[in-house]
Amino acid sequence: MRILLVGGSGREHAIGEALARGGAKLYVVAKHRNPGLVRLAKDYGLARETDVEKVLAYAEKFGVDMAFIGPEAPLERGIVDVLEENGIPALGPEREAARLETDKAFARAFMERNRIPGRKAFRVFDYVSEMRSWIDDFGKPVVVKPIGLTGGKGVKVVGYQLRDNEEAKAYAEELIRKYGRVLIEERTDGVEFTFQVFSDGKHILPMPLVQDYPHAHENDRGPITGGMGSYSCSNGLLPFVTKEDYEKALETLKTTIEAMRKEGTPYRGILYGQFMLSRDGPVLIEYNARFGDPEAINVLPLLKTPLPEVAEGIVDGKLGKVEFEERATVVKYLAPKGYPGNPVKNLRLEIDEEAVKKAGARLYYASIDENFTLLGSRAIAVVGIAGTLREAEGIAKSAVPHIRGELFYREDVGTKESIEKRIRIMRELGKEFEPNSC
Ligand code: GLY
């Protein structure tokens, strides 16, 4: 089967590798030539992923049987609808269904009218005065969110990026003036985790849980990034997520898929629930309409079922079973110095791929060109996979010295100390539980 992969970051390198491993002939369209994907692809087109007409032209030129959409921005442009109208099945939700990610006001209202579990208090405002008085009356700390896509960088939380509700009102006013509307939500305290599932519109198949490290620097400090690394455990849970909480989060995603179908906008593709585990259980922070980056790099190397088979099952509405190896994973992203605010660019990296292999680690290329120069975003992910988290973390860390250049990374991703911190946060919130071993 000839499959066109749209996108060229680390997530897409992991998707491309899983498609090729599963027997697909891989074709790629992305805005840069990712060195990992260049090696795997039969042919490679250069275009912005949001340039739907160009992507369609490449799909037709390459004569592909199916397309697999990596990032969210082309979904918002209706790339799946356009490809399907032209006879090319595509993996990813259609434009209306992708609104779960691309329109946060839609997502919250959808949860409310369908009584999806894991909801929180929210309001959407078009007027500054109403927004200000609602926040005053609400009294509790809030989260301020732009309605549309902002590459994960527009959300601000009182107590973190915003000092208090006064600053929240000022930021919300800025967003109303810029975009015409703003979403205000109740803040939920706890620890975040990622739950990704495959869905064909009816059935839902879960992937192992993952925890992402969104802050740029050690000990969860610094600006929010796309994610500096992530880990997963061999049992598919996380140390602080009990089986009961897992089932509750799965129920949120199941009822979402059912309600989307009932509303006439069946959701096919990867649904990513970003949850906050609160003292009272998982609360949905956000839906994403695609794999996470880096979270895809944790789960896809563990996939035992061929990904092309899973992709066919999704687009045909006949998703069967999906199996994963029961192993722990740690991903550490190496990013250009100064990322995310002011990254160095156009500098060349020296990468000893043989030494990385000898260390037992894997590499996934991201925002780096074919000649190994930095393009400004997260550059390379190093991945350790092993029976235990401790071993996986050691493997990932041992690969880092073999990649030299103007880079930094978070040493603490997947370490015992950082996980104990998360367990402590949950205990301090009053949650009683026995941590899972990982
Ligand atoms: N790692 C966060 C995301 O993919 O949205």
CSV table of C-alpha atoms and ligand atoms in Angstrom, one decimal:
chain,number,residue,atom,x,y,z
A,1,MET,CA,0.0,0.0,0.0
A,2,ARG,CA,1.3,3.5,-0.9
A,3,ILE,CA,0.7,5.9,1.9
A,4,LEU,CA,1.3,9.7,1.9
A,5,LEU,CA,2.4,11.1,5.2
A,6,VAL,CA,1.8,14.8,5.7
A,7,GLY,CA,4.2,16.5,8.1
A,8,GLY,CA,7.9,16.4,8.9
A,9,SER,CA,8.5,16.7,12.7
A,10,GLY,CA,9.6,14.0,15.2
A,11,ARG,CA,6.0,12.8,15.5
A,12,GLU,CA,5.9,12.2,11.7
A,13,HIS,CA,9.3,10.5,11.7
A,14,ALA,CA,7.8,8.0,14.3
A,15,ILE,CA,4.6,7.6,12.2
A,16,GLY,CA,6.6,7.2,9.0
A,17,GLU,CA,8.9,4.6,10.6
A,18,ALA,CA,5.9,2.6,11.9
A,19,LEU,CA,4.2,2.8,8.4
A,20,ALA,CA,7.3,1.6,6.7
A,21,ARG,CA,8.0,-1.1,9.3
A,22,GLY,CA,4.4,-2.3,8.7
A,23,GLY,CA,5.1,-2.8,5.0
A,24,ALA,CA,3.8,0.5,3.5
A,25,LYS,CA,5.5,2.3,0.6
A,26,LEU,CA,6.0,5.7,2.2
A,27,TYR,CA,5.7,9.1,0.5
A,28,VAL,CA,6.0,12.4,2.4
A,29,VAL,CA,5.0,16.0,2.0
A,30,ALA,CA,6.4,18.4,4.5
A,31,LYS,CA,7.8,21.9,4.6
A,32,HIS,CA,11.4,20.7,5.2
A,33,ARG,CA,13.4,17.5,4.3
A,34,ASN,CA,13.5,15.6,7.6
A,35,PRO,CA,16.6,13.4,7.3
A,36,GLY,CA,14.9,10.4,8.9
A,37,LEU,CA,11.9,10.6,6.6
A,38,VAL,CA,14.0,11.2,3.5
A,39,ARG,CA,15.7,7.8,4.1
A,40,LEU,CA,12.3,6.0,4.5
A,41,ALA,CA,10.4,7.7,1.7
A,42,LYS,CA,10.1,6.5,-1.9
A,43,ASP,CA,9.5,10.2,-2.9
A,44,TYR,CA,9.3,13.5,-1.0
A,45,GLY,CA,7.4,16.7,-1.8
A,46,LEU,CA,8.1,20.1,-0.3
A,47,ALA,CA,5.1,22.1,0.6
A,48,ARG,CA,3.5,23.8,3.7
A,49,GLU,CA,1.3,21.1,5.3
A,50,THR,CA,-1.6,23.6,5.2
A,51,ASP,CA,-1.3,24.1,1.5
A,52,VAL,CA,-4.1,21.6,0.8
A,53,GLU,CA,-4.1,22.0,-3.0
A,54,LYS,CA,-0.3,21.3,-3.2
A,55,VAL,CA,-0.7,18.3,-0.9
A,56,LEU,CA,-3.5,17.0,-3.1
A,57,ALA,CA,-1.4,17.5,-6.2
A,58,TYR,CA,1.5,15.4,-4.6
A,59,ALA,CA,-1.0,12.7,-3.5
A,60,GLU,CA,-2.2,12.4,-7.1
A,61,LYS,CA,1.3,12.6,-8.5
A,62,PHE,CA,2.6,9.8,-6.2
A,63,GLY,CA,-0.6,7.7,-6.9
A,64,VAL,CA,-1.1,6.9,-3.2
A,65,ASP,CA,-3.8,4.7,-1.8
A,66,MET,CA,-4.2,6.7,1.4
A,67,ALA,CA,-2.9,9.8,3.3
A,68,PHE,CA,-2.0,10.0,7.0
A,69,ILE,CA,-2.2,13.5,8.4
A,70,GLY,CA,0.4,14.3,11.2
A,71,PRO,CA,-0.2,17.8,12.5
A,72,GLU,CA,-3.5,19.7,13.4
A,73,ALA,CA,-3.1,22.8,11.2
A,74,PRO,CA,-4.0,20.9,7.9
A,75,LEU,CA,-7.0,19.3,9.6
A,76,GLU,CA,-8.3,22.8,10.4
A,77,ARG,CA,-8.0,23.6,6.7
A,78,GLY,CA,-10.2,20.5,5.8
A,79,ILE,CA,-7.4,18.5,4.2
A,80,VAL,CA,-9.2,15.2,4.9
A,81,ASP,CA,-12.4,16.4,3.3
A,82,VAL,CA,-10.5,17.6,0.2
A,83,LEU,CA,-8.5,14.4,-0.2
A,84,GLU,CA,-11.6,12.2,0.3
A,85,GLU,CA,-13.6,14.3,-2.2
A,86,ASN,CA,-10.8,13.5,-4.7
A,87,GLY,CA,-11.0,9.8,-4.0
A,88,ILE,CA,-8.1,9.5,-1.6
A,89,PRO,CA,-9.0,8.0,1.8
A,90,ALA,CA,-7.2,10.0,4.6
A,91,LEU,CA,-6.5,9.2,8.2
A,92,GLY,CA,-7.5,12.1,10.4
A,93,PRO,CA,-10.8,13.7,11.3
A,94,GLU,CA,-12.8,15.8,8.8
A,95,ARG,CA,-12.8,19.5,9.3
A,96,GLU,CA,-16.0,19.5,11.4
A,97,ALA,CA,-14.8,16.7,13.7
A,98,ALA,CA,-11.4,18.3,14.1
A,99,ARG,CA,-13.1,21.2,15.8
A,100,LEU,CA,-12.7,19.2,19.0
A,101,GLU,CA,-9.1,20.6,18.8
A,102,THR,CA,-9.4,23.6,16.5
A,103,ASP,CA,-12.3,25.3,18.2
A,104,LYS,CA,-12.1,25.2,22.0
A,105,ALA,CA,-15.5,26.9,22.5
A,106,PHE,CA,-17.1,24.2,20.3
A,107,ALA,CA,-15.3,21.4,22.4
A,108,ARG,CA,-16.5,22.8,25.7
A,109,ALA,CA,-20.1,23.3,24.5
A,110,PHE,CA,-20.0,19.8,23.0
A,111,MET,CA,-18.9,18.3,26.3
A,112,GLU,CA,-21.6,20.2,28.1
A,113,ARG,CA,-24.6,19.3,25.9
A,114,ASN,CA,-23.5,15.6,25.8
A,115,ARG,CA,-22.7,15.4,29.5
A,116,ILE,CA,-19.3,14.0,28.8
A,117,PRO,CA,-17.6,13.0,32.1
A,118,GLY,CA,-14.5,15.0,33.1
A,119,ARG,CA,-16.0,18.4,32.4
A,120,LYS,CA,-15.1,21.7,34.2
A,121,ALA,CA,-16.8,25.1,34.5
A,122,PHE,CA,-16.2,27.4,31.5
A,123,ARG,CA,-17.6,30.4,29.7
A,124,VAL,CA,-17.0,32.0,26.3
A,125,PHE,CA,-17.0,35.8,26.1
A,126,ASP,CA,-17.2,38.3,23.3
A,127,TYR,CA,-17.5,41.3,25.6
A,128,VAL,CA,-14.8,42.5,28.0
A,129,SER,CA,-17.2,43.8,30.6
A,130,GLU,CA,-19.1,40.5,30.9
A,131,MET,CA,-15.8,38.6,31.1
A,132,ARG,CA,-14.5,40.8,33.8
A,133,SER,CA,-17.6,40.6,36.0
A,134,TRP,CA,-17.9,36.8,35.5
A,135,ILE,CA,-14.3,36.3,36.7
A,136,ASP,CA,-15.0,38.5,39.7
A,137,ASP,CA,-18.1,36.6,40.6
A,138,PHE,CA,-16.5,33.2,40.0
A,139,GLY,CA,-13.8,34.0,42.5
A,140,LYS,CA,-11.7,30.9,42.0
A,141,PRO,CA,-8.4,30.8,39.9
A,142,VAL,CA,-9.0,30.6,36.1
A,143,VAL,CA,-7.4,29.5,32.9
A,144,VAL,CA,-7.5,31.9,29.9
A,145,LYS,CA,-7.5,30.2,26.4
A,146,PRO,CA,-7.6,31.5,22.9
A,147,ILE,CA,-10.5,29.7,21.0
A,148,GLY,CA,-8.4,28.7,18.0
A,149,LEU,CA,-5.0,27.0,17.3
A,150,THR,CA,-2.0,28.8,18.8
A,151,GLY,CA,0.6,26.0,18.6
A,152,GLY,CA,0.0,25.2,22.3
A,153,LYS,CA,1.5,28.5,23.4
A,154,GLY,CA,-1.6,30.7,24.0
A,155,VAL,CA,-3.0,29.1,27.1
A,156,LYS,CA,-2.3,31.0,30.4
A,157,VAL,CA,-3.0,29.7,33.9
A,158,VAL,CA,-3.4,31.7,37.1
A,159,GLY,CA,-0.6,30.7,39.5
A,160,TYR,CA,1.7,29.9,36.6
A,161,GLN,CA,1.9,32.3,33.6
A,162,LEU,CA,-0.6,34.7,35.3
A,163,ARG,CA,-0.1,36.0,38.8
A,164,ASP,CA,-3.8,36.3,39.7
A,165,ASN,CA,-7.3,36.8,38.3
A,166,GLU,CA,-6.5,40.5,37.7
A,167,GLU,CA,-3.8,39.5,35.3
A,168,ALA,CA,-6.1,36.9,33.8
A,169,LYS,CA,-8.7,39.6,33.1
A,170,ALA,CA,-6.0,41.8,31.4
A,171,TYR,CA,-4.9,38.8,29.2
A,172,ALA,CA,-8.4,37.8,28.4
A,173,GLU,CA,-9.2,41.4,27.3
A,174,GLU,CA,-6.1,41.3,25.0
A,175,LEU,CA,-7.4,38.1,23.4
A,176,ILE,CA,-11.0,39.5,22.9
A,177,ARG,CA,-9.4,42.5,21.2
A,178,LYS,CA,-7.2,40.3,19.0
A,179,TYR,CA,-9.6,37.4,18.1
A,180,GLY,CA,-13.1,38.7,19.1
A,181,ARG,CA,-13.6,35.9,21.7
A,182,VAL,CA,-12.0,34.2,24.6
A,183,LEU,CA,-12.6,31.0,26.6
A,184,ILE,CA,-12.3,31.2,30.4
A,185,GLU,CA,-12.2,27.9,32.4
A,186,GLU,CA,-11.9,27.0,36.0
A,187,ARG,CA,-8.3,26.0,36.9
A,188,THR,CA,-7.9,22.3,37.9
A,189,ASP,CA,-5.0,21.4,40.1
A,190,GLY,CA,-3.2,18.1,39.7
A,191,VAL,CA,-0.8,16.3,37.3
A,192,GLU,CA,-1.3,16.2,33.6
A,193,PHE,CA,-1.2,13.0,31.4
A,194,THR,CA,-1.8,12.1,27.8
A,195,PHE,CA,-4.3,9.5,26.7
A,196,GLN,CA,-4.3,8.7,23.0
A,197,VAL,CA,-6.7,6.4,21.3
A,198,PHE,CA,-7.4,5.1,17.7
A,199,SER,CA,-11.0,5.5,16.6
A,200,ASP,CA,-12.8,4.5,13.4
A,201,GLY,CA,-15.9,6.6,14.4
A,202,LYS,CA,-17.5,3.8,16.4
A,203,HIS,CA,-14.8,1.7,18.1
A,204,ILE,CA,-12.0,3.0,20.2
A,205,LEU,CA,-8.7,1.3,20.9
A,206,PRO,CA,-6.4,2.8,23.7
A,207,MET,CA,-2.7,3.3,23.5
A,208,PRO,CA,-0.4,3.3,26.6
A,209,LEU,CA,-0.6,6.4,28.7
A,210,VAL,CA,2.2,9.0,28.4
A,211,GLN,CA,3.4,11.8,30.5
A,212,ASP,CA,4.7,14.9,28.6
A,213,TYR,CA,7.1,17.5,30.1
A,214,PRO,CA,5.9,20.8,28.5
A,215,HIS,CA,8.2,23.2,30.4
A,216,ALA,CA,11.5,24.2,28.7
A,217,HIS,CA,13.7,23.7,31.8
A,218,GLU,CA,14.5,21.2,34.6
A,219,ASN,CA,12.1,20.9,37.5
A,220,ASP,CA,9.2,22.1,35.4
A,221,ARG,CA,10.4,25.7,35.0
A,222,GLY,CA,10.6,28.1,32.1
A,223,PRO,CA,8.3,28.7,29.2
A,224,ILE,CA,5.8,26.2,27.8
A,225,THR,CA,7.1,24.3,24.7
A,226,GLY,CA,5.6,21.7,22.4
A,227,GLY,CA,7.0,19.1,24.9
A,228,MET,CA,10.7,18.5,25.9
A,229,GLY,CA,10.3,14.8,26.5
A,230,SER,CA,7.9,12.2,27.8
A,231,TYR,CA,7.8,8.7,29.3
A,232,SER,CA,5.5,5.7,29.4
A,233,CYS,CA,5.4,2.6,31.5
A,234,SER,CA,5.3,-1.1,30.5
A,235,ASN,CA,1.8,-1.7,32.1
A,236,GLY,CA,0.3,1.2,30.0
A,237,LEU,CA,-0.5,3.2,33.1
A,238,LEU,CA,1.5,5.9,34.9
A,239,PRO,CA,2.9,5.8,38.5
A,240,PHE,CA,0.2,8.2,39.7
A,241,VAL,CA,-2.8,7.0,37.5
A,242,THR,CA,-4.7,4.2,39.1
A,243,LYS,CA,-6.6,1.6,37.0
A,244,GLU,CA,-9.8,3.3,38.2
A,245,ASP,CA,-8.7,6.7,37.0
A,246,TYR,CA,-7.6,5.2,33.7
A,247,GLU,CA,-11.1,3.7,33.2
A,248,LYS,CA,-12.7,7.1,34.0
A,249,ALA,CA,-10.5,8.8,31.4
A,250,LEU,CA,-11.2,6.1,28.9
A,251,GLU,CA,-15.0,6.7,29.5
A,252,THR,CA,-14.5,10.4,28.7
A,253,LEU,CA,-13.0,9.5,25.3
A,254,LYS,CA,-15.5,6.7,24.6
A,255,THR,CA,-18.5,9.0,25.3
A,256,THR,CA,-16.9,11.6,23.1
A,257,ILE,CA,-16.7,9.3,20.1
A,258,GLU,CA,-20.3,8.1,20.7
A,259,ALA,CA,-21.6,11.7,20.9
A,260,MET,CA,-19.7,12.8,17.8
A,261,ARG,CA,-21.3,10.0,15.9
A,262,LYS,CA,-24.7,10.8,17.2
A,263,GLU,CA,-24.3,14.4,16.3
A,264,GLY,CA,-23.5,13.4,12.7
A,265,THR,CA,-19.8,14.3,12.8
A,266,PRO,CA,-18.1,10.9,13.3
A,267,TYR,CA,-14.6,11.2,14.5
A,268,ARG,CA,-12.0,9.0,12.7
A,269,GLY,CA,-8.4,9.1,13.5
A,270,ILE,CA,-6.3,9.6,16.6
A,271,LEU,CA,-8.0,11.3,19.5
A,272,TYR,CA,-5.7,12.6,22.1
A,273,GLY,CA,-7.2,13.5,25.5
A,274,GLN,CA,-5.0,15.8,27.6
A,275,PHE,CA,-6.1,15.1,31.1
A,276,MET,CA,-5.4,16.7,34.5
A,277,LEU,CA,-5.6,14.1,37.2
A,278,SER,CA,-7.3,16.0,40.0
A,279,ARG,CA,-8.0,14.8,43.5
A,280,ASP,CA,-11.4,13.7,42.3
A,281,GLY,CA,-10.3,12.0,39.2
A,282,PRO,CA,-9.4,12.9,35.6
A,283,VAL,CA,-10.6,16.2,34.1
A,284,LEU,CA,-10.3,16.8,30.4
A,285,ILE,CA,-8.1,19.9,29.8
A,286,GLU,CA,-8.1,19.7,26.0
A,287,TYR,CA,-8.8,17.4,23.0
A,288,ASN,CA,-6.2,17.1,20.3
A,289,ALA,CA,-7.2,15.7,16.9
A,290,ARG,CA,-3.8,13.9,16.2
A,291,PHE,CA,-0.9,12.1,17.8
A,292,GLY,CA,1.1,14.1,20.4
A,293,ASP,CA,4.6,15.2,19.7
A,294,PRO,CA,6.6,13.7,21.5
A,295,GLU,CA,3.9,11.2,22.7
A,296,ALA,CA,3.8,9.5,19.3
A,297,ILE,CA,7.5,8.7,19.7
A,298,ASN,CA,6.7,6.8,23.0
A,299,VAL,CA,3.9,4.6,21.7
A,300,LEU,CA,4.5,3.9,18.0
A,301,PRO,CA,7.8,2.0,18.4
A,302,LEU,CA,5.9,-0.3,20.7
A,303,LEU,CA,3.1,-1.0,18.2
A,304,LYS,CA,3.1,-4.7,17.3
A,305,THR,CA,0.1,-4.5,14.9
A,306,PRO,CA,1.2,-3.1,11.6
A,307,LEU,CA,0.3,0.6,11.4
A,308,PRO,CA,-0.9,0.4,7.8
A,309,GLU,CA,-3.4,-2.2,8.9
A,310,VAL,CA,-4.6,0.0,11.8
A,311,ALA,CA,-4.9,3.0,9.4
A,312,GLU,CA,-7.0,0.9,6.9
A,313,GLY,CA,-9.2,-0.2,9.8
A,314,ILE,CA,-9.8,3.5,10.8
A,315,VAL,CA,-10.6,4.8,7.3
A,316,ASP,CA,-12.8,1.7,6.5
A,317,GLY,CA,-14.7,1.9,9.9
A,318,LYS,CA,-13.5,-1.6,10.8
A,319,LEU,CA,-10.9,-1.1,13.4
A,320,GLY,CA,-9.8,-4.5,14.8
A,321,LYS,CA,-7.4,-5.1,17.7
A,322,VAL,CA,-4.2,-3.2,18.4
A,323,GLU,CA,-1.3,-4.6,20.4
A,324,PHE,CA,1.6,-2.9,22.0
A,325,GLU,CA,4.8,-4.3,23.5
A,326,GLU,CA,4.8,-4.1,27.3
A,327,ARG,CA,7.9,-2.0,27.7
A,328,ALA,CA,8.8,1.4,29.2
A,329,THR,CA,9.9,4.3,27.1
A,330,VAL,CA,11.7,7.6,27.6
A,331,VAL,CA,11.9,10.3,25.0
A,332,LYS,CA,14.2,13.3,25.5
A,333,TYR,CA,14.0,16.1,22.9
A,334,LEU,CA,17.2,18.1,22.1
A,335,ALA,CA,16.2,21.6,21.2
A,336,PRO,CA,18.3,24.6,19.9
A,337,LYS,CA,19.6,26.8,22.6
A,338,GLY,CA,17.2,29.7,23.2
A,339,TYR,CA,14.1,27.6,22.2
A,340,PRO,CA,11.2,28.4,22.3
A,341,GLY,CA,11.5,32.2,22.5
A,342,ASN,CA,14.7,32.9,20.6
A,343,PRO,CA,16.3,29.7,19.2
A,344,VAL,CA,19.6,29.6,17.4
A,345,LYS,CA,19.2,28.5,13.8
A,346,ASN,CA,21.1,27.4,10.7
A,347,LEU,CA,23.9,25.8,12.8
A,348,ARG,CA,25.1,22.4,11.9
A,349,LEU,CA,24.9,19.4,14.3
A,350,GLU,CA,27.4,16.5,14.5
A,351,ILE,CA,25.5,13.2,15.0
A,352,ASP,CA,27.2,9.9,15.6
A,353,GLU,CA,24.4,7.6,14.6
A,354,GLU,CA,26.4,4.4,15.1
A,355,ALA,CA,27.3,5.4,18.7
A,356,VAL,CA,23.7,6.1,19.4
A,357,LYS,CA,22.8,2.7,18.1
A,358,LYS,CA,25.5,1.1,20.2
A,359,ALA,CA,24.1,2.8,23.3
A,360,GLY,CA,20.8,1.0,22.5
A,361,ALA,CA,18.9,4.2,21.8
A,362,ARG,CA,16.9,5.4,18.8
A,363,LEU,CA,16.9,8.8,17.1
A,364,TYR,CA,13.9,10.6,15.6
A,365,TYR,CA,14.6,13.7,13.6
A,366,ALA,CA,12.3,16.7,13.9
A,367,SER,CA,13.1,20.4,13.0
A,368,ILE,CA,16.4,19.7,11.3
A,369,ASP,CA,17.2,19.8,7.6
A,370,GLU,CA,18.7,17.1,5.5
A,371,ASN,CA,22.2,18.5,6.0
A,372,PHE,CA,21.6,18.4,9.8
A,373,THR,CA,21.2,22.2,10.3
A,374,LEU,CA,18.9,23.5,13.0
A,375,LEU,CA,15.6,25.0,11.8
A,376,GLY,CA,14.6,26.6,15.1
A,377,SER,CA,12.2,24.1,16.8
A,378,ARG,CA,12.8,20.8,18.7
A,379,ALA,CA,15.6,19.1,16.7
A,380,ILE,CA,16.1,15.5,17.6
A,381,ALA,CA,14.4,13.1,20.0
A,382,VAL,CA,16.5,10.4,21.7
A,383,VAL,CA,14.5,7.4,22.8
A,384,GLY,CA,15.3,4.6,25.3
A,385,ILE,CA,13.0,1.5,25.4
A,386,ALA,CA,13.5,-1.2,28.0
A,387,GLY,CA,11.7,-3.4,30.6
A,388,THR,CA,11.8,-0.7,33.2
A,389,LEU,CA,11.6,3.1,33.2
A,390,ARG,CA,14.9,3.4,34.9
A,391,GLU,CA,16.7,1.4,32.2
A,392,ALA,CA,14.9,3.3,29.4
A,393,GLU,CA,15.9,6.6,31.0
A,394,GLY,CA,19.5,5.5,31.2
A,395,ILE,CA,19.5,4.5,27.6
A,396,ALA,CA,18.0,7.8,26.4
A,397,LYS,CA,20.5,9.8,28.5
A,398,SER,CA,23.5,7.8,27.2
A,399,ALA,CA,22.7,8.7,23.6
A,400,VAL,CA,22.8,12.5,24.2
A,401,PRO,CA,26.7,13.0,24.2
A,402,HIS,CA,26.7,11.5,20.6
A,403,ILE,CA,24.8,14.5,19.3
A,404,ARG,CA,26.9,17.7,19.4
A,405,GLY,CA,25.8,21.2,18.7
A,406,GLU,CA,24.1,24.3,20.1
A,407,LEU,CA,21.5,22.2,21.9
A,408,PHE,CA,19.9,21.7,25.3
A,409,TYR,CA,17.6,19.1,26.8
A,410,ARG,CA,15.9,18.2,30.1
A,411,GLU,CA,17.9,15.7,32.0
A,412,ASP,CA,15.0,15.1,34.4
A,413,VAL,CA,12.5,13.6,31.9
A,414,GLY,CA,11.5,10.2,33.2
A,415,THR,CA,13.8,10.3,36.3
A,416,LYS,CA,12.8,8.8,39.6
A,417,GLU,CA,13.0,12.3,41.2
A,418,SER,CA,10.6,13.9,38.7
A,419,ILE,CA,8.1,11.1,39.1
A,420,GLU,CA,8.3,11.2,42.9
A,421,LYS,CA,7.5,14.9,42.6
A,422,ARG,CA,4.3,14.1,40.7
A,423,ILE,CA,3.3,11.5,43.2
A,424,ARG,CA,3.9,14.0,46.0
A,425,ILE,CA,1.8,16.7,44.2
A,426,MET,CA,-1.1,14.2,44.1
A,427,ARG,CA,-0.7,13.2,47.8
A,428,GLU,CA,-0.6,16.9,48.8
A,429,LEU,CA,-3.9,17.4,47.0
A,430,GLY,CA,-5.3,14.7,49.3
A,431,LYS,CA,-5.4,11.8,46.8
A,432,GLU,CA,-4.9,8.5,48.5
A,433,PHE,CA,-3.4,5.9,46.2
A,434,GLU,CA,-0.7,3.3,45.9
A,435,PRO,CA,1.7,4.3,43.1
A,436,ASN,CA,2.1,1.8,40.2
A,437,SER,CA,5.6,0.5,39.5
A,438,CYS,CA,7.0,1.6,36.2
B,1,GLY,N1,3.0,17.3,23.5
B,1,GLY,C1,1.8,18.0,23.4
B,1,GLY,C2,1.1,18.0,22.1
B,1,GLY,O1,1.5,17.2,21.2
B,1,GLY,O2,0.1,18.7,21.9
